[in-house]
PDB file of C-alpha atoms in Angstrom:
ATOM      1  CA  UNK A   1       0.000   0.000   0.000  1.00 97.00           C
ATOM      2  CA  UNK A   2       1.507   3.305  -1.123  1.00 96.00           C
ATOM      3  CA  UNK A   3       0.360   6.607   0.420  1.00 95.00           C
ATOM      4  CA  UNK A   4       2.197   9.448  -1.362  1.00 93.00           C
ATOM      5  CA  UNK A   5       1.876  12.878   0.267  1.00 89.00           C
ATOM      6  CA  UNK A   6       3.254  16.343  -0.390  1.00 85.00           C
ATOM      7  CA  UNK A   7       2.561  19.057  -2.930  1.00 89.00           C
ATOM      8  CA  UNK A   8       6.082  19.257  -4.453  1.00 92.00           C
ATOM      9  CA  UNK A   9       5.580  15.766  -5.925  1.00 93.00           C
ATOM     10  CA  UNK A  10       3.669  17.195  -8.888  1.00 94.00           C
ATOM     11  CA  UNK A  11       6.506  19.561  -9.824  1.00 93.00           C
ATOM     12  CA  UNK A  12       9.224  16.969  -9.181  1.00 95.00           C
ATOM     13  CA  UNK A  13       7.527  14.379 -11.372  1.00 96.00           C
ATOM     14  CA  UNK A  14       6.847  16.837 -14.200  1.00 94.00           C
ATOM     15  CA  UNK A  15      10.363  18.299 -14.149  1.00 96.00           C
ATOM     16  CA  UNK A  16      12.357  15.043 -14.167  1.00 97.00           C
ATOM     17  CA  UNK A  17      11.891  12.196 -16.630  1.00 96.00           C
ATOM     18  CA  UNK A  18      14.067   9.969 -14.454  1.00 97.00           C
ATOM     19  CA  UNK A  19      11.978  10.608 -11.360  1.00 97.00           C
ATOM     20  CA  UNK A  20       8.765  10.138 -13.333  1.00 97.00           C
ATOM     21  CA  UNK A  21      10.020   6.732 -14.516  1.00 97.00           C
ATOM     22  CA  UNK A  22      10.875   5.810 -10.941  1.00 97.00           C
ATOM     23  CA  UNK A  23       7.411   6.857  -9.720  1.00 97.00           C
ATOM     24  CA  UNK A  24       5.769   4.896 -12.532  1.00 97.00           C
ATOM     25  CA  UNK A  25       7.670   1.779 -11.459  1.00 97.00           C
ATOM     26  CA  UNK A  26       6.648   2.223  -7.829  1.00 97.00           C
ATOM     27  CA  UNK A  27       3.017   2.787  -8.802  1.00 98.00           C
ATOM     28  CA  UNK A  28       3.028  -0.319 -10.995  1.00 97.00           C
ATOM     29  CA  UNK A  29       4.369  -2.460  -8.141  1.00 97.00           C
ATOM     30  CA  UNK A  30       1.865  -1.159  -5.594  1.00 98.00           C
ATOM     31  CA  UNK A  31      -1.312  -3.074  -4.821  1.00 98.00           C
ATOM     32  CA  UNK A  32      -3.121   0.086  -3.726  1.00 98.00           C
ATOM     33  CA  UNK A  33      -2.312   3.793  -3.885  1.00 98.00           C
ATOM     34  CA  UNK A  34      -4.018   5.976  -1.262  1.00 97.00           C
ATOM     35  CA  UNK A  35      -4.598   9.403  -2.855  1.00 97.00           C
ATOM     36  CA  UNK A  36      -5.278  12.740  -1.151  1.00 94.00           C
ATOM     37  CA  UNK A  37      -8.445  13.588  -3.062  1.00 94.00           C
ATOM     38  CA  UNK A  38      -9.475  13.164  -6.693  1.00 95.00           C
ATOM     39  CA  UNK A  39      -6.787  15.517  -8.007  1.00 96.00           C
ATOM     40  CA  UNK A  40      -4.028  13.133  -6.940  1.00 97.00           C
ATOM     41  CA  UNK A  41      -6.032  10.062  -7.971  1.00 97.00           C
ATOM     42  CA  UNK A  42      -6.275  11.430 -11.510  1.00 97.00           C
ATOM     43  CA  UNK A  43      -2.650  12.579 -11.453  1.00 97.00           C
ATOM     44  CA  UNK A  44      -1.139   9.248 -10.415  1.00 97.00           C
ATOM     45  CA  UNK A  45      -3.465   7.152 -12.575  1.00 97.00           C
ATOM     46  CA  UNK A  46      -2.396   9.213 -15.607  1.00 97.00           C
ATOM     47  CA  UNK A  47       1.204   8.170 -14.933  1.00 97.00           C
ATOM     48  CA  UNK A  48       0.463   4.471 -14.519  1.00 97.00           C
ATOM     49  CA  UNK A  49      -3.042   3.720 -15.890  1.00 97.00           C
ATOM     50  CA  UNK A  50      -2.854  -0.068 -16.207  1.00 95.00           C
ATOM     51  CA  UNK A  51      -5.056  -0.743 -13.145  1.00 96.00           C
ATOM     52  CA  UNK A  52      -7.355   2.220 -12.292  1.00 95.00           C
ATOM     53  CA  UNK A  53      -8.974   0.281  -9.418  1.00 97.00           C
ATOM     54  CA  UNK A  54      -5.788   0.428  -7.357  1.00 98.00           C
ATOM     55  CA  UNK A  55      -6.111   4.202  -6.876  1.00 98.00           C
ATOM     56  CA  UNK A  56      -8.240   5.024  -3.821  1.00 97.00           C
ATOM     57  CA  UNK A  57      -9.247   8.627  -3.111  1.00 96.00           C
ATOM     58  CA  UNK A  58      -9.647   9.783   0.501  1.00 94.00           C
ATOM     59  CA  UNK A  59     -11.707  13.000   0.328  1.00 89.00           C
ATOM     60  CA  UNK A  60     -11.062  14.130   3.915  1.00 89.00           C
ATOM     61  CA  UNK A  61      -8.044  13.465   6.126  1.00 87.00           C
ATOM     62  CA  UNK A  62      -9.223  14.992   9.404  1.00 92.00           C
ATOM     63  CA  UNK A  63     -11.731  14.070  12.107  1.00 92.00           C
ATOM     64  CA  UNK A  64     -14.522  16.603  11.662  1.00 90.00           C
ATOM     65  CA  UNK A  65     -15.842  15.846  15.143  1.00 90.00           C
ATOM     66  CA  UNK A  66     -12.718  17.476  16.588  1.00 90.00           C
ATOM     67  CA  UNK A  67     -13.733  20.914  15.268  1.00 93.00           C
ATOM     68  CA  UNK A  68     -16.523  23.308  16.192  1.00 91.00           C
ATOM     69  CA  UNK A  69     -18.261  24.718  13.117  1.00 90.00           C
ATOM     70  CA  UNK A  70     -19.171  28.360  13.788  1.00 83.00           C
ATOM     71  CA  UNK A  71     -21.952  29.372  11.391  1.00 74.00           C
ATOM     72  CA  UNK A  72     -22.494  32.701  13.228  1.00 67.00           C
ATOM     73  CA  UNK A  73     -19.270  34.271  11.922  1.00 65.00           C
ATOM     74  CA  UNK A  74     -20.966  36.194   9.103  1.00 60.00           C
ATOM     75  CA  UNK A  75     -23.487  37.776  11.482  1.00 56.00           C
ATOM     76  CA  UNK A  76     -20.681  38.704  13.886  1.00 58.00           C
ATOM     77  CA  UNK A  77     -18.719  40.307  11.046  1.00 60.00           C
ATOM     78  CA  UNK A  78     -21.686  42.371   9.890  1.00 56.00           C
ATOM     79  CA  UNK A  79     -22.117  43.770  13.424  1.00 60.00           C
ATOM     80  CA  UNK A  80     -18.391  44.365  13.969  1.00 64.00           C
ATOM     81  CA  UNK A  81     -17.333  47.714  15.372  1.00 66.00           C
ATOM     82  CA  UNK A  82     -14.903  49.711  13.220  1.00 65.00           C
ATOM     83  CA  UNK A  83     -12.137  49.532  15.824  1.00 73.00           C
ATOM     84  CA  UNK A  84     -12.274  45.752  16.054  1.00 84.00           C
ATOM     85  CA  UNK A  85      -9.604  44.144  13.850  1.00 90.00           C
ATOM     86  CA  UNK A  86     -10.302  41.543  11.210  1.00 92.00           C
ATOM     87  CA  UNK A  87      -8.376  38.446  12.301  1.00 94.00           C
ATOM     88  CA  UNK A  88      -6.463  36.770   9.453  1.00 96.00           C
ATOM     89  CA  UNK A  89      -5.109  33.291  10.132  1.00 97.00           C
ATOM     90  CA  UNK A  90      -2.306  31.313   8.468  1.00 98.00           C
ATOM     91  CA  UNK A  91      -1.339  27.826   9.662  1.00 97.00           C
ATOM     92  CA  UNK A  92       1.560  25.764   8.353  1.00 96.00           C
ATOM     93  CA  UNK A  93       5.276  25.749   7.685  1.00 96.00           C
ATOM     94  CA  UNK A  94       6.525  29.322   7.623  1.00 97.00           C
ATOM     95  CA  UNK A  95       8.627  29.229   4.468  1.00 95.00           C
ATOM     96  CA  UNK A  96       8.670  30.975   1.118  1.00 95.00           C
ATOM     97  CA  UNK A  97       6.943  28.222  -0.882  1.00 95.00           C
ATOM     98  CA  UNK A  98       3.938  28.509   1.427  1.00 96.00           C
ATOM     99  CA  UNK A  99       3.363  32.005   0.013  1.00 96.00           C
ATOM    100  CA  UNK A 100       3.943  33.817   3.308  1.00 96.00           C
ATOM    101  CA  UNK A 101       5.831  36.636   1.584  1.00 94.00           C
ATOM    102  CA  UNK A 102       2.968  37.026  -0.891  1.00 96.00           C
ATOM    103  CA  UNK A 103       0.631  37.401   2.073  1.00 95.00           C
ATOM    104  CA  UNK A 104       2.812  40.144   3.531  1.00 91.00           C
ATOM    105  CA  UNK A 105       2.997  41.947   0.199  1.00 92.00           C
ATOM    106  CA  UNK A 106      -0.792  41.783  -0.082  1.00 94.00           C
ATOM    107  CA  UNK A 107      -1.242  43.270   3.393  1.00 91.00           C
ATOM    108  CA  UNK A 108       0.924  46.203   2.307  1.00 88.00           C
ATOM    109  CA  UNK A 109      -1.501  47.073  -0.485  1.00 90.00           C
ATOM    110  CA  UNK A 110      -2.753  50.655  -0.457  1.00 89.00           C
ATOM    111  CA  UNK A 111      -6.361  49.451  -0.200  1.00 90.00           C
ATOM    112  CA  UNK A 112      -5.654  47.771   3.172  1.00 90.00           C
ATOM    113  CA  UNK A 113      -3.467  50.331   4.901  1.00 86.00           C
ATOM    114  CA  UNK A 114      -6.376  51.875   6.855  1.00 87.00           C
ATOM    115  CA  UNK A 115      -8.049  48.555   7.720  1.00 89.00           C
ATOM    116  CA  UNK A 116      -7.791  47.173  11.244  1.00 91.00           C
ATOM    117  CA  UNK A 117      -6.100  43.803  10.760  1.00 93.00           C
ATOM    118  CA  UNK A 118      -4.610  41.268  13.149  1.00 94.00           C
ATOM    119  CA  UNK A 119      -2.539  38.576  11.434  1.00 95.00           C
ATOM    120  CA  UNK A 120      -1.763  35.344  13.282  1.00 97.00           C
ATOM    121  CA  UNK A 121       0.968  33.213  11.675  1.00 97.00           C
ATOM    122  CA  UNK A 122       0.737  29.779  13.298  1.00 98.00           C
ATOM    123  CA  UNK A 123       3.677  27.486  12.651  1.00 97.00           C
ATOM    124  CA  UNK A 124       7.434  27.602  12.297  1.00 97.00           C
ATOM    125  CA  UNK A 125      10.041  27.394   9.581  1.00 96.00           C
ATOM    126  CA  UNK A 126      13.039  29.052   7.932  1.00 96.00           C
ATOM    127  CA  UNK A 127      11.178  32.286   7.102  1.00 95.00           C
ATOM    128  CA  UNK A 128       9.698  32.898  10.548  1.00 96.00           C
ATOM    129  CA  UNK A 129      12.448  35.145  11.941  1.00 95.00           C
ATOM    130  CA  UNK A 130      12.561  37.184   8.732  1.00 93.00           C
ATOM    131  CA  UNK A 131       8.807  37.711   8.873  1.00 92.00           C
ATOM    132  CA  UNK A 132       8.963  38.738  12.519  1.00 93.00           C
ATOM    133  CA  UNK A 133      11.650  41.316  11.688  1.00 92.00           C
ATOM    134  CA  UNK A 134       9.613  42.517   8.700  1.00 85.00           C
ATOM    135  CA  UNK A 135       6.456  42.901  10.760  1.00 84.00           C
ATOM    136  CA  UNK A 136       8.293  44.974  13.386  1.00 83.00           C
ATOM    137  CA  UNK A 137       9.748  47.221  10.701  1.00 80.00           C
ATOM    138  CA  UNK A 138       6.470  47.746   8.851  1.00 73.00           C
ATOM    139  CA  UNK A 139       3.992  47.592  11.712  1.00 71.00           C
ATOM    140  CA  UNK A 140       1.494  50.382  12.207  1.00 76.00           C
ATOM    141  CA  UNK A 141      -1.336  51.201  14.577  1.00 79.00           C
ATOM    142  CA  UNK A 142      -3.870  49.340  12.437  1.00 88.00           C
ATOM    143  CA  UNK A 143      -1.901  46.217  11.456  1.00 90.00           C
ATOM    144  CA  UNK A 144      -0.713  43.868  14.195  1.00 91.00           C
ATOM    145  CA  UNK A 145       1.055  40.519  13.884  1.00 93.00           C
ATOM    146  CA  UNK A 146       1.401  37.449  16.066  1.00 95.00           C
ATOM    147  CA  UNK A 147       3.819  34.510  15.743  1.00 96.00           C
ATOM    148  CA  UNK A 148       2.930  31.895  18.378  1.00 96.00           C
ATOM    149  CA  UNK A 149       4.750  29.036  16.598  1.00 97.00           C
ATOM    150  CA  UNK A 150       3.126  25.601  16.454  1.00 97.00           C
ATOM    151  CA  UNK A 151      -0.058  25.357  18.484  1.00 96.00           C
ATOM    152  CA  UNK A 152      -2.148  22.342  19.423  1.00 95.00           C
ATOM    153  CA  UNK A 153      -5.267  21.330  21.296  1.00 93.00           C
ATOM    154  CA  UNK A 154      -7.219  24.106  23.081  1.00 94.00           C
ATOM    155  CA  UNK A 155      -4.759  26.773  21.902  1.00 95.00           C
ATOM    156  CA  UNK A 156      -5.343  25.925  18.245  1.00 95.00           C
ATOM    157  CA  UNK A 157      -9.101  25.708  18.861  1.00 94.00           C
ATOM    158  CA  UNK A 158      -8.996  29.242  20.276  1.00 94.00           C
ATOM    159  CA  UNK A 159      -7.328  30.627  17.149  1.00 96.00           C
ATOM    160  CA  UNK A 160      -9.786  28.781  14.902  1.00 96.00           C
ATOM    161  CA  UNK A 161     -12.702  30.196  16.905  1.00 94.00           C
ATOM    162  CA  UNK A 162     -11.478  33.804  16.654  1.00 92.00           C
ATOM    163  CA  UNK A 163     -10.352  33.896  13.011  1.00 95.00           C
ATOM    164  CA  UNK A 164     -12.387  35.822  10.444  1.00 93.00           C
ATOM    165  CA  UNK A 165     -10.405  34.755   7.366  1.00 95.00           C
ATOM    166  CA  UNK A 166      -8.075  31.839   6.731  1.00 97.00           C
ATOM    167  CA  UNK A 167      -5.538  32.100   3.933  1.00 98.00           C
ATOM    168  CA  UNK A 168      -3.158  29.555   2.434  1.00 98.00           C
ATOM    169  CA  UNK A 169      -1.289  31.186  -0.495  1.00 98.00           C
ATOM    170  CA  UNK A 170       0.920  28.127  -0.997  1.00 97.00           C
ATOM    171  CA  UNK A 171       2.903  27.271  -4.139  1.00 97.00           C
ATOM    172  CA  UNK A 172       2.252  23.535  -3.794  1.00 95.00           C
ATOM    173  CA  UNK A 173       0.085  21.297  -1.617  1.00 95.00           C
ATOM    174  CA  UNK A 174      -1.079  17.735  -1.298  1.00 94.00           C
ATOM    175  CA  UNK A 175      -4.388  18.105   0.512  1.00 95.00           C
ATOM    176  CA  UNK A 176      -3.725  20.778   3.142  1.00 95.00           C
ATOM    177  CA  UNK A 177      -4.824  19.792   6.641  1.00 95.00           C
ATOM    178  CA  UNK A 178      -4.810  23.440   7.749  1.00 96.00           C
ATOM    179  CA  UNK A 179      -7.356  24.375   5.072  1.00 97.00           C
ATOM    180  CA  UNK A 180      -9.599  21.483   6.084  1.00 97.00           C
ATOM    181  CA  UNK A 181      -9.327  22.519   9.739  1.00 97.00           C
ATOM    182  CA  UNK A 182     -10.291  26.096   8.875  1.00 96.00           C
ATOM    183  CA  UNK A 183     -13.238  25.041   6.735  1.00 96.00           C
ATOM    184  CA  UNK A 184     -14.366  22.537   9.381  1.00 95.00           C
ATOM    185  CA  UNK A 185     -14.430  25.489  11.796  1.00 95.00           C
ATOM    186  CA  UNK A 186     -16.558  27.612   9.447  1.00 94.00           C
ATOM    187  CA  UNK A 187     -13.821  30.136   8.604  1.00 95.00           C
ATOM    188  CA  UNK A 188     -14.169  31.829   5.191  1.00 94.00           C
ATOM    189  CA  UNK A 189     -11.094  30.520   3.387  1.00 96.00           C
ATOM    190  CA  UNK A 190      -8.821  31.607   0.549  1.00 97.00           C
ATOM    191  CA  UNK A 191      -6.295  29.258  -1.041  1.00 98.00           C
ATOM    192  CA  UNK A 192      -4.221  28.995  -4.188  1.00 98.00           C
ATOM    193  CA  UNK A 193      -5.100  26.577  -6.972  1.00 97.00           C
ATOM    194  CA  UNK A 194      -2.604  23.849  -6.120  1.00 96.00           C
ATOM    195  CA  UNK A 195      -2.867  20.133  -5.402  1.00 95.00           C
ATOM    196  CA  UNK A 196      -6.245  19.019  -4.119  1.00 95.00           C
ATOM    197  CA  UNK A 197      -7.421  22.501  -3.048  1.00 97.00           C
ATOM    198  CA  UNK A 198     -10.242  22.421  -5.617  1.00 95.00           C
ATOM    199  CA  UNK A 199     -11.374  19.109  -4.152  1.00 95.00           C
ATOM    200  CA  UNK A 200     -12.055  21.089  -0.982  1.00 96.00           C
ATOM    201  CA  UNK A 201     -13.141  24.525  -2.216  1.00 96.00           C
ATOM    202  CA  UNK A 202     -15.803  25.197  -4.807  1.00 95.00           C
ATOM    203  CA  UNK A 203     -14.700  28.661  -5.918  1.00 96.00           C
ATOM    204  CA  UNK A 204     -17.044  31.511  -4.926  1.00 94.00           C
ATOM    205  CA  UNK A 205     -19.265  29.016  -3.102  1.00 93.00           C
ATOM    206  CA  UNK A 206     -17.391  27.409  -0.212  1.00 91.00           C
ATOM    207  CA  UNK A 207     -14.340  29.666  -0.432  1.00 95.00           C
ATOM    208  CA  UNK A 208     -12.093  31.528  -2.843  1.00 97.00           C
ATOM    209  CA  UNK A 209      -9.451  29.947  -5.087  1.00 98.00           C
ATOM    210  CA  UNK A 210      -6.763  32.233  -6.507  1.00 98.00           C
ATOM    211  CA  UNK A 211      -3.741  31.820  -8.770  1.00 98.00           C
ATOM    212  CA  UNK A 212      -0.333  31.099  -7.294  1.00 97.00           C
ATOM    213  CA  UNK A 213       1.641  34.276  -6.651  1.00 96.00           C
ATOM    214  CA  UNK A 214      -1.301  36.585  -7.361  1.00 97.00           C
ATOM    215  CA  UNK A 215      -0.678  39.161  -4.631  1.00 96.00           C
ATOM    216  CA  UNK A 216      -3.394  41.493  -5.909  1.00 96.00           C
ATOM    217  CA  UNK A 217      -5.978  38.720  -5.684  1.00 96.00           C
ATOM    218  CA  UNK A 218      -5.000  38.158  -2.040  1.00 95.00           C
ATOM    219  CA  UNK A 219      -5.424  41.824  -1.128  1.00 94.00           C
ATOM    220  CA  UNK A 220      -8.712  42.041  -3.069  1.00 93.00           C
TER     221      UNK A 220
END
């Protein structure tokens, strides 16, 4: 049983004939291939199509019962006082290919400079210290930032309960757990069109899907 995970796989397979041949061999020798959603099922079966039945799609990788779905968020947002910040949440590895610098560029857009925003970056990674330094340099009275690192249990539940918007501007994904957690909590979510994101979000219906690297779309 093979359970491939990780967004960079798509790029690595497409950019290397040798690696693609290796993956095809592994797929051929596997009895079953557990796929993160239909995107990856179609992707892997296109590489080794001899036995389509071996590819099994798992549409959801988290326990929905562990999350509290807040369907009152929209009403709360409508009644929000002007001085209350909009809470923007990111969860994941804090590194460049997760689009964290695109998020920062978007927040610097002229259209957002007078908006009360609180940005919580949950997670850790090689870009975390740079982002902390950047936020201190460019902070203002209306934009605040928080970097609590990795959070779990009640602490994570608290962030999920308070967030108004979740954003994952990643450059590659398998099937992102953080996006599923946000959606399971009823947070309006924005994510880039990578991996199995479209298996989770129906654009303009259950969230917003944007192009990779489209900073203007993030700020809009």
